[in-house]
Tab-separated table of C-alpha atoms in Angstrom:
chain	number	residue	atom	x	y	z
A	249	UNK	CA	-3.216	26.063	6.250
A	250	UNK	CA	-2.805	23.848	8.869
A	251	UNK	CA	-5.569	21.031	9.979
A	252	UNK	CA	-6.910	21.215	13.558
A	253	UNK	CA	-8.636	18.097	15.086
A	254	UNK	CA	-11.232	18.946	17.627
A	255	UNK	CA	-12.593	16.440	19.683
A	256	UNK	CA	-14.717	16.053	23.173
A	257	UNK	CA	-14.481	12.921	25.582
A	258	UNK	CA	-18.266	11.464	25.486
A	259	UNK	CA	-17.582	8.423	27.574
A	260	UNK	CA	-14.242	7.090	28.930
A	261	UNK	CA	-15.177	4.371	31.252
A	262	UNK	CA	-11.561	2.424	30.417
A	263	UNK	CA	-9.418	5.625	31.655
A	264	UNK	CA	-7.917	5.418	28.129
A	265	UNK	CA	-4.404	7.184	27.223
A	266	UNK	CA	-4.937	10.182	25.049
A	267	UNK	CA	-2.832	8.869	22.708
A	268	UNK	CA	-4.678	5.245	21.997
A	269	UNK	CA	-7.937	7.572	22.706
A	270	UNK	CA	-7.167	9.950	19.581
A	271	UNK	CA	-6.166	6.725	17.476
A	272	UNK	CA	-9.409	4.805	17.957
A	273	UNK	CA	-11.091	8.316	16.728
A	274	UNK	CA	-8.657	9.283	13.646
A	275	UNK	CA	-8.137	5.774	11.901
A	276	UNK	CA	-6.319	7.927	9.790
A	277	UNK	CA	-3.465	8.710	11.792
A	278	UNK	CA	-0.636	6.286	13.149
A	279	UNK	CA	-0.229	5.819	16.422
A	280	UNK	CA	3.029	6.635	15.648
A	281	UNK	CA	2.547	9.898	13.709
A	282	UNK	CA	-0.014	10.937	17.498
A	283	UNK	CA	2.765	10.339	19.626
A	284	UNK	CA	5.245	12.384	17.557
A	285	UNK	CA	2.775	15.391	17.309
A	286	UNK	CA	2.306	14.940	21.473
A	287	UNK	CA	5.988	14.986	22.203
A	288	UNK	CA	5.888	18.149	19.948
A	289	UNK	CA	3.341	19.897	21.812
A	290	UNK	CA	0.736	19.928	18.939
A	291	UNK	CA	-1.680	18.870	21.593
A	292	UNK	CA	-3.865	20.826	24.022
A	293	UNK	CA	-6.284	19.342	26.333
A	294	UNK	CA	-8.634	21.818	27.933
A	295	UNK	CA	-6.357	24.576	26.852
A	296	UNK	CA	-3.366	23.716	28.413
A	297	UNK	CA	-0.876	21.951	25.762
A	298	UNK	CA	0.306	18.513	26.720
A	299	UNK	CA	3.363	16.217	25.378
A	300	UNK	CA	2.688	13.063	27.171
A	301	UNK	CA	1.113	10.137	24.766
A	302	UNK	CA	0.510	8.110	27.897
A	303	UNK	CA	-1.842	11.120	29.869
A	304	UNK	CA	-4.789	9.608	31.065
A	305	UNK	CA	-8.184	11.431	29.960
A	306	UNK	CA	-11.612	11.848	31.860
A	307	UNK	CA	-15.338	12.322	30.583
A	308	UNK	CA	-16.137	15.991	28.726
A	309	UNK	CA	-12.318	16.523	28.175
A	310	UNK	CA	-11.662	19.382	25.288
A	311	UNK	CA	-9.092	18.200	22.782
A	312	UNK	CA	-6.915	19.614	19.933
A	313	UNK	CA	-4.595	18.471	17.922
A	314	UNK	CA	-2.928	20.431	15.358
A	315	UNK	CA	-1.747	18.602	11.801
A	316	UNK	CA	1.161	21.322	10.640
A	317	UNK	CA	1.593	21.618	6.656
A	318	UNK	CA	4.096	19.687	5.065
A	319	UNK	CA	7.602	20.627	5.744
A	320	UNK	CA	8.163	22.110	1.848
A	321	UNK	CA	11.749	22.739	2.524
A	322	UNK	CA	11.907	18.855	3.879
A	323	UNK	CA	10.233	17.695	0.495
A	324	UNK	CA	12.289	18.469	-3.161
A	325	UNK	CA	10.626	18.358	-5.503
A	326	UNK	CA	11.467	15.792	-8.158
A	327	UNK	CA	11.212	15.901	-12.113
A	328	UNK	CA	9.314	12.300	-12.568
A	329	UNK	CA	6.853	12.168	-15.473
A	330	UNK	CA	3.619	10.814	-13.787
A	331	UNK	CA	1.330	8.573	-15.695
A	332	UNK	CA	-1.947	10.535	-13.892
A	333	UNK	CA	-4.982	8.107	-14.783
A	334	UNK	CA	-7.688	10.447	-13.575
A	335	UNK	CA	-7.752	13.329	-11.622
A	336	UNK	CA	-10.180	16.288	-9.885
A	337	UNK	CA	-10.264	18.557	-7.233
A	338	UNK	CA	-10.040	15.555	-4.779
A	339	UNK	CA	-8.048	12.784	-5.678
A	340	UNK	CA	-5.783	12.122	-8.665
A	341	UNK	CA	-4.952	8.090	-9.538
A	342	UNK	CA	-2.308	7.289	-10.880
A	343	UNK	CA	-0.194	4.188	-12.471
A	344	UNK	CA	2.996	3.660	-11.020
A	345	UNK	CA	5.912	2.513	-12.747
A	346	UNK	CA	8.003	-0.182	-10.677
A	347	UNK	CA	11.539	0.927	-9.223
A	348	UNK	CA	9.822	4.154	-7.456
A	349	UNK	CA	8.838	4.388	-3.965
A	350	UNK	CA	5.668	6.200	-2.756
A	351	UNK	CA	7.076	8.241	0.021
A	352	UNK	CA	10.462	9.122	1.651
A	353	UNK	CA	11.898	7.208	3.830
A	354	UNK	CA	15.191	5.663	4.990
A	355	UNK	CA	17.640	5.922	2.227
A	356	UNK	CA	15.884	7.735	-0.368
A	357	UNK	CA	13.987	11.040	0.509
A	358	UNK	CA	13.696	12.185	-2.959
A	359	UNK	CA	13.110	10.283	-5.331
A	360	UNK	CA	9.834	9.318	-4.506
A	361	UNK	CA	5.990	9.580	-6.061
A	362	UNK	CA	5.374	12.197	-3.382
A	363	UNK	CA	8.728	14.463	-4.583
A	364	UNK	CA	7.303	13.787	-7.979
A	365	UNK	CA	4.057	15.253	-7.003
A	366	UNK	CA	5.521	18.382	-5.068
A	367	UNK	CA	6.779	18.907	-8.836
A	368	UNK	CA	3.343	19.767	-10.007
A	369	UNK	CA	2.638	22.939	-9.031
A	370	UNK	CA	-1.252	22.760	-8.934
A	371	UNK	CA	-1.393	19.618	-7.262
A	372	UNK	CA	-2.021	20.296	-3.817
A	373	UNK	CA	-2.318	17.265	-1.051
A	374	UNK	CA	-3.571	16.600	2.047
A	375	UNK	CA	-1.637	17.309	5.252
A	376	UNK	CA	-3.410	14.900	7.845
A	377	UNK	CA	-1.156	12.084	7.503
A	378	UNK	CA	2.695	12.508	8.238
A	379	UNK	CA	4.332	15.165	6.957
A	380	UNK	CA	6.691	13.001	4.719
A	381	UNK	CA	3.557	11.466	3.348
A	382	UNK	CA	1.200	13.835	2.463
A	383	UNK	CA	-1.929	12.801	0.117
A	384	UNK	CA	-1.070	9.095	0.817
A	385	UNK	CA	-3.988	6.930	1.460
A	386	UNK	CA	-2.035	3.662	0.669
A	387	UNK	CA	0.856	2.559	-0.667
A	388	UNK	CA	1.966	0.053	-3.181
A	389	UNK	CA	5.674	-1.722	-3.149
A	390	UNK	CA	8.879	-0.113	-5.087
A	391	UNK	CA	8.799	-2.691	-6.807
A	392	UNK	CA	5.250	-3.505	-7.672
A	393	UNK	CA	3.734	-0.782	-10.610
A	394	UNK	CA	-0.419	-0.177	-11.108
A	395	UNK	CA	-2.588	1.864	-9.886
A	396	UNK	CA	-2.731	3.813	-6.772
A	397	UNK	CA	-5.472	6.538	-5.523
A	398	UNK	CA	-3.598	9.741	-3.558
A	399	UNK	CA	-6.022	12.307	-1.492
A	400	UNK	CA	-5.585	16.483	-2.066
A	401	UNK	CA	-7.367	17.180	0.831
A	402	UNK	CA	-8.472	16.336	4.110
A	403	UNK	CA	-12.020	14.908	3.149
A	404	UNK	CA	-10.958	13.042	0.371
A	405	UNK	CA	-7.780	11.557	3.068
A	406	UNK	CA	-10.385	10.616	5.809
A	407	UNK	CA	-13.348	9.522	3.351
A	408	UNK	CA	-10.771	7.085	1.087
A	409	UNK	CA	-9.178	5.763	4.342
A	410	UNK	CA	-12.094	5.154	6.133
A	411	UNK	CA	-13.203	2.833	2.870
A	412	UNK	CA	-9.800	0.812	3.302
A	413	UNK	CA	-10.671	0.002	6.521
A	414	UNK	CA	-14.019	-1.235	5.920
A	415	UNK	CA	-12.476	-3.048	3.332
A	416	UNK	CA	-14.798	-1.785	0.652
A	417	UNK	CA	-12.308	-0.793	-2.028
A	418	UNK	CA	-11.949	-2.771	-4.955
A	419	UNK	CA	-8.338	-4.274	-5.321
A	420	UNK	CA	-7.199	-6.466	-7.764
A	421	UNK	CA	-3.382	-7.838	-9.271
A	422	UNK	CA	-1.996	-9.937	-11.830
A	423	UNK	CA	1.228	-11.721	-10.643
A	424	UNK	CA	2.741	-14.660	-12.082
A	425	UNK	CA	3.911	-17.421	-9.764
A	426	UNK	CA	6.280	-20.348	-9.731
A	427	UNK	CA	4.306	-23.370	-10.639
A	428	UNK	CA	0.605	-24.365	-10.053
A	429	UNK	CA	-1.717	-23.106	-7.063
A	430	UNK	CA	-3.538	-26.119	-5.676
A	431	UNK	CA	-6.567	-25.252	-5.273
A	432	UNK	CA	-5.889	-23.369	-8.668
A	433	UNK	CA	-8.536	-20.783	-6.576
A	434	UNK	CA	-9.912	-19.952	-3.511
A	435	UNK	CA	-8.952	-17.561	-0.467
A	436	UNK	CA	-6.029	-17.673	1.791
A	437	UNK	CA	-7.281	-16.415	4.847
A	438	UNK	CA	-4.124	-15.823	7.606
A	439	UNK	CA	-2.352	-13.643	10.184
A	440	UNK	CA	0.461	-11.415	9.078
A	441	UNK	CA	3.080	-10.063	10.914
A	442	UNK	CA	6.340	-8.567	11.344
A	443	UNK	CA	9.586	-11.701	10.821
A	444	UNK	CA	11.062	-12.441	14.036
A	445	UNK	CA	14.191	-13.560	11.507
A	446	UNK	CA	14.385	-9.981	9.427
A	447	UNK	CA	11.974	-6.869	10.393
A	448	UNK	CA	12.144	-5.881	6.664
A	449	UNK	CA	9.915	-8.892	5.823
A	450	UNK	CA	6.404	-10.343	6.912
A	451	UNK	CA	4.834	-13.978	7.698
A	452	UNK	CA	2.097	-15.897	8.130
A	453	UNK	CA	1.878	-16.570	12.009
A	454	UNK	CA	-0.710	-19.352	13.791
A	455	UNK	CA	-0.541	-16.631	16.289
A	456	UNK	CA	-0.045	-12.913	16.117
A	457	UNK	CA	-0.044	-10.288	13.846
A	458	UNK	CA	-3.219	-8.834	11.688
A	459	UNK	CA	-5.882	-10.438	9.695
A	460	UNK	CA	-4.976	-10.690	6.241
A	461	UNK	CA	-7.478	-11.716	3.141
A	462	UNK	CA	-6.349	-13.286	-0.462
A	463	UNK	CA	-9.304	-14.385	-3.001
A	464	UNK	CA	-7.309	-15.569	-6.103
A	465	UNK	CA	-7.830	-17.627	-9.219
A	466	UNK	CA	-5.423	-18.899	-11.864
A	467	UNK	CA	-6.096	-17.347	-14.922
A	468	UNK	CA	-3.744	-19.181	-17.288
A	469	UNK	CA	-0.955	-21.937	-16.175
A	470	UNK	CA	2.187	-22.626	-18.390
A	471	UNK	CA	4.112	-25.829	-18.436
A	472	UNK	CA	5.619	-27.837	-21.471
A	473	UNK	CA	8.976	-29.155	-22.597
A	474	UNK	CA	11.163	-26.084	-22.759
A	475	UNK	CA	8.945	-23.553	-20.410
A	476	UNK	CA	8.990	-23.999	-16.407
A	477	UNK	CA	5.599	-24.497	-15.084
A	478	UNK	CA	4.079	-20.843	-14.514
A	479	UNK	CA	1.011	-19.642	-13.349
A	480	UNK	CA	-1.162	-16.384	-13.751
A	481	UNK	CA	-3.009	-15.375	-10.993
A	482	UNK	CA	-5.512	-13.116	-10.198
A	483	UNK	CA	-5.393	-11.749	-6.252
A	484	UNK	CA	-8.197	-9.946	-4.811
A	485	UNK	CA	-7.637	-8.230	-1.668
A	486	UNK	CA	-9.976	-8.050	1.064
A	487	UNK	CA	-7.474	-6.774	3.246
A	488	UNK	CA	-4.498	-4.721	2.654
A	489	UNK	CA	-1.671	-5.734	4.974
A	490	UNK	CA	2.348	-5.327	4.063
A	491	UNK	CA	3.473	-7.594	1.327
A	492	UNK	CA	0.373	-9.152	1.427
A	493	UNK	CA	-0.071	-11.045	-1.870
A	494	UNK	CA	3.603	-11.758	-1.676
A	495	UNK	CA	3.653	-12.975	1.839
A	496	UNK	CA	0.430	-15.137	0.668
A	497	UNK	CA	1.857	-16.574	-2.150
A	498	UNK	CA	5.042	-17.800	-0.431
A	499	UNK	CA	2.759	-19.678	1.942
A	500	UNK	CA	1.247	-21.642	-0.702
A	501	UNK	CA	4.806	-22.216	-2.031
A	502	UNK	CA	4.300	-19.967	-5.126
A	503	UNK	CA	6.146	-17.506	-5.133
A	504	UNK	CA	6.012	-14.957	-7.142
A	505	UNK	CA	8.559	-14.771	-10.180
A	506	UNK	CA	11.170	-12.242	-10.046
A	507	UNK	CA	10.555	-11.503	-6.052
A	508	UNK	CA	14.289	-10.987	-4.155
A	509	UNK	CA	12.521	-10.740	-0.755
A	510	UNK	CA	10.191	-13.486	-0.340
A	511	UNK	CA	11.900	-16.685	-3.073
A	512	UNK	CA	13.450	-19.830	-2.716
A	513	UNK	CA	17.563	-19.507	-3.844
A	514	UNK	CA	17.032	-19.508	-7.771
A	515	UNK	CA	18.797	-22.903	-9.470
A	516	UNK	CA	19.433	-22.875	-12.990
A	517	UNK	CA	16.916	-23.699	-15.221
A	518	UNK	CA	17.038	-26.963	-17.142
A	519	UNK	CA	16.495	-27.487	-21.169
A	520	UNK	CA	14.206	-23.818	-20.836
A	521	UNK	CA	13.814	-21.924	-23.993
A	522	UNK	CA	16.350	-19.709	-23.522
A	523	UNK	CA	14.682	-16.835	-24.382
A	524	UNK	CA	12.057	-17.302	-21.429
A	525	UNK	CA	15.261	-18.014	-18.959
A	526	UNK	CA	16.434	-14.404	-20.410
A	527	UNK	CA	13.804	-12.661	-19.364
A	528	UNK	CA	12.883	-14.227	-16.278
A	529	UNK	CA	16.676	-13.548	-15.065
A	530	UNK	CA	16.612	-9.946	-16.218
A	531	UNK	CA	13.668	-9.212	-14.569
A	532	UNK	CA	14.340	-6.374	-11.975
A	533	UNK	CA	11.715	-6.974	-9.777
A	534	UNK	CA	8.494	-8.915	-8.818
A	535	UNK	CA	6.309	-9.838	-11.440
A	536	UNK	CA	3.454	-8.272	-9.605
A	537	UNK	CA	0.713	-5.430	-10.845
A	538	UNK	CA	-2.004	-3.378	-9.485
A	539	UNK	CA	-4.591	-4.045	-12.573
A	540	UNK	CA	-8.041	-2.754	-10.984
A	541	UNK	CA	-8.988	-0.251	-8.167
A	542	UNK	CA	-12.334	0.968	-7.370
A	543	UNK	CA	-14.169	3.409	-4.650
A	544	UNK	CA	-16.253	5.679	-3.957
A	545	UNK	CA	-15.753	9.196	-4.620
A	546	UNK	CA	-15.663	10.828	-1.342
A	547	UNK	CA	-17.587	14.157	-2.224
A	548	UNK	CA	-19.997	12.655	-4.877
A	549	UNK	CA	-20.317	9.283	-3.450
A	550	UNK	CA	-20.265	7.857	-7.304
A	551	UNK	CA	-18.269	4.632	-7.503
A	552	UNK	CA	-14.838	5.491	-9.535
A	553	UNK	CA	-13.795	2.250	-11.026
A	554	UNK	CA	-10.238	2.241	-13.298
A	555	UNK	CA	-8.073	-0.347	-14.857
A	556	UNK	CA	-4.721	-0.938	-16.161
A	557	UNK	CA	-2.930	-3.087	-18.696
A	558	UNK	CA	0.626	-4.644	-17.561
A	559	UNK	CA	3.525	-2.794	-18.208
A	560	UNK	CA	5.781	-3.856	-21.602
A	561	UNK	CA	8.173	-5.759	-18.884
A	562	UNK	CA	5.471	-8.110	-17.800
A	563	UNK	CA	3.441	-7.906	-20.819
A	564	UNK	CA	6.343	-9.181	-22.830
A	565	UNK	CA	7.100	-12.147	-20.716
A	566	UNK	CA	3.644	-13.354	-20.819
A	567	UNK	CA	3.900	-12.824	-24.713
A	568	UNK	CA	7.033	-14.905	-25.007
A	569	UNK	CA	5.599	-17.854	-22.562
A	570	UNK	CA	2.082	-18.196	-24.907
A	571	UNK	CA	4.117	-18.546	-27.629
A	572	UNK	CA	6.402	-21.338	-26.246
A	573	UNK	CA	3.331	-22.942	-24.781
């Protein structure tokens, strides 16, 4: 069934573009994902259907905009065992392993969480965001594993999003980080945005880009004769921009053990225990989890609160490092 999004121009005294118009209303679109359903004529304006993002509107204006249903034939389905946390007839969380993306995208359109969950055949999602992303709130890196919430219908999608953006969701990692945070806590409070050097990565910036929030504390630091010094941290987000914690973390000059993006070119390790130097080589990815998330329940309004231990990779480095402490 597809999702039609009625609205009526109250006030317009800016002349606004329908397309920025329908974004300030539907923080749960893209501005993006608008101006593709425009140019596809999924758009009427007082009847008549219009593909220009860049139309000007006017006071008591009558707007649609139709959401199709997921292409099914565009989304395989893929056999992935999901570790589902908790779910209902609204939302299901679940706890991601690393080395899986949430969503298709460039380079890998099935083997994703999403293609995992078109596997389950009672699991329906919701079909307001893009059609390659349906039931996705927010996302968490391939290579970061924990917990993430995912939305089955359209309330749950708008209620869950709206709570991101007034930053009211509970958010918490673990990571562990090259040497010692100085403070050992406190917040990092920046912009991020897009690298002027590679557009994969983010960057603090004194000038542009989106407000981005870090509370963190060091919960345990590691340093002796035959261990590097270590740190691990606690990161709360306030915000929830790209790369965030990472991005945060290589501003303090921290970064974040096992992170190929965002690290300084890795030297050999002198007179380490060489069972730590093991394991930190062979890790396959950023030693960074999604321990805590908490929210609302958008039907019930009864705060949903859920935790999760690190995974045997991280665990087990931890393990090794107390012991050679």
């Amino acid at each position: 069934m597809k999702n039609i999004i009625k609205l009526i121009v109250e006030e317009n005294p800016d002349k606004k573009r329908i397309d920025l118009y329908i974004l300030e209303k539907c923080v749960e679109l893209s501005r993006t994902r608008i101006k593709n359903l425009i140019i596809d004529k999924k758009l009427k304006i007082n009847g008549k259907i219009n593909n220009i993002p860049s139309k000007k509107i006017s006071k008591g204006d009558n707007i649609l905009l139709e959401i199709p249903e997921p292409k099914k034939t565009s989304l395989k389905p893929f056999k992935f065992n999901l570790d589902i946390i908790y779910q209902d007839t609204d939302l299901i969380v679940i706890n991601k392993p690393a080395g899986i993306s949430m969503h298709p995208g460039p380079g890998n359109y099935d083997n994703t969480i999403v293609n995992a969950l078109m596997g389950y055949e009672k699991i329906k999602l919701s079909n307001i965001g893009d059609e390659l992303r349906p039931g996705i709130v927010h996302r968490i890196d391939k290579d970061t594993s924990g917990l993430v919430v995912i939305a089955k219908n359209n309330l749950s999608h708008n209620n869950i999003s709206k709570q991101f953006i007034n930053h009211s969701i509970d958010r918490v990692y673990n990571a562990l980080v090259w040497g010692k945070l100085r403070p050992q806590s406190g917040v990092i409070e920046t912009l991020i945005t897009r690298s002027s050097k590679n557009r994969q990565l983010m960057e603090v910036s004194f000038t542009k880009g989106k407000k981005a929030v870090t509370h963190y504390k060091t919960l345990k630091v590691f340093e002796g004769k035959n261990i590097p010094t270590l740190s691990l941290v606690e990161c709360k987000l306030k915000t929830g921009r790209t790369h965030q914690i990472r991005v945060h973390m290589n501003y303090k000059g921290n970064q974040i053990v096992g992170d190929k993006k965002y690290k300084k070119k890795y030297k050999k390790l002198k007179s380490v225990n060489a069972e730590i130097e093991q394991k930190i080589i062979k890790l396959e990815r950023q030693f960074l989890h999604a321990k805590i998330i908490g929210f609302n329940h958008p039907r019930f309004d009864k705060k949903l609160f859920f935790e999760s231990n690190l995974p045997d990779d991280l665990r087990n480095i931890i393990n090794v490092l107390e012991k050679s402490h």
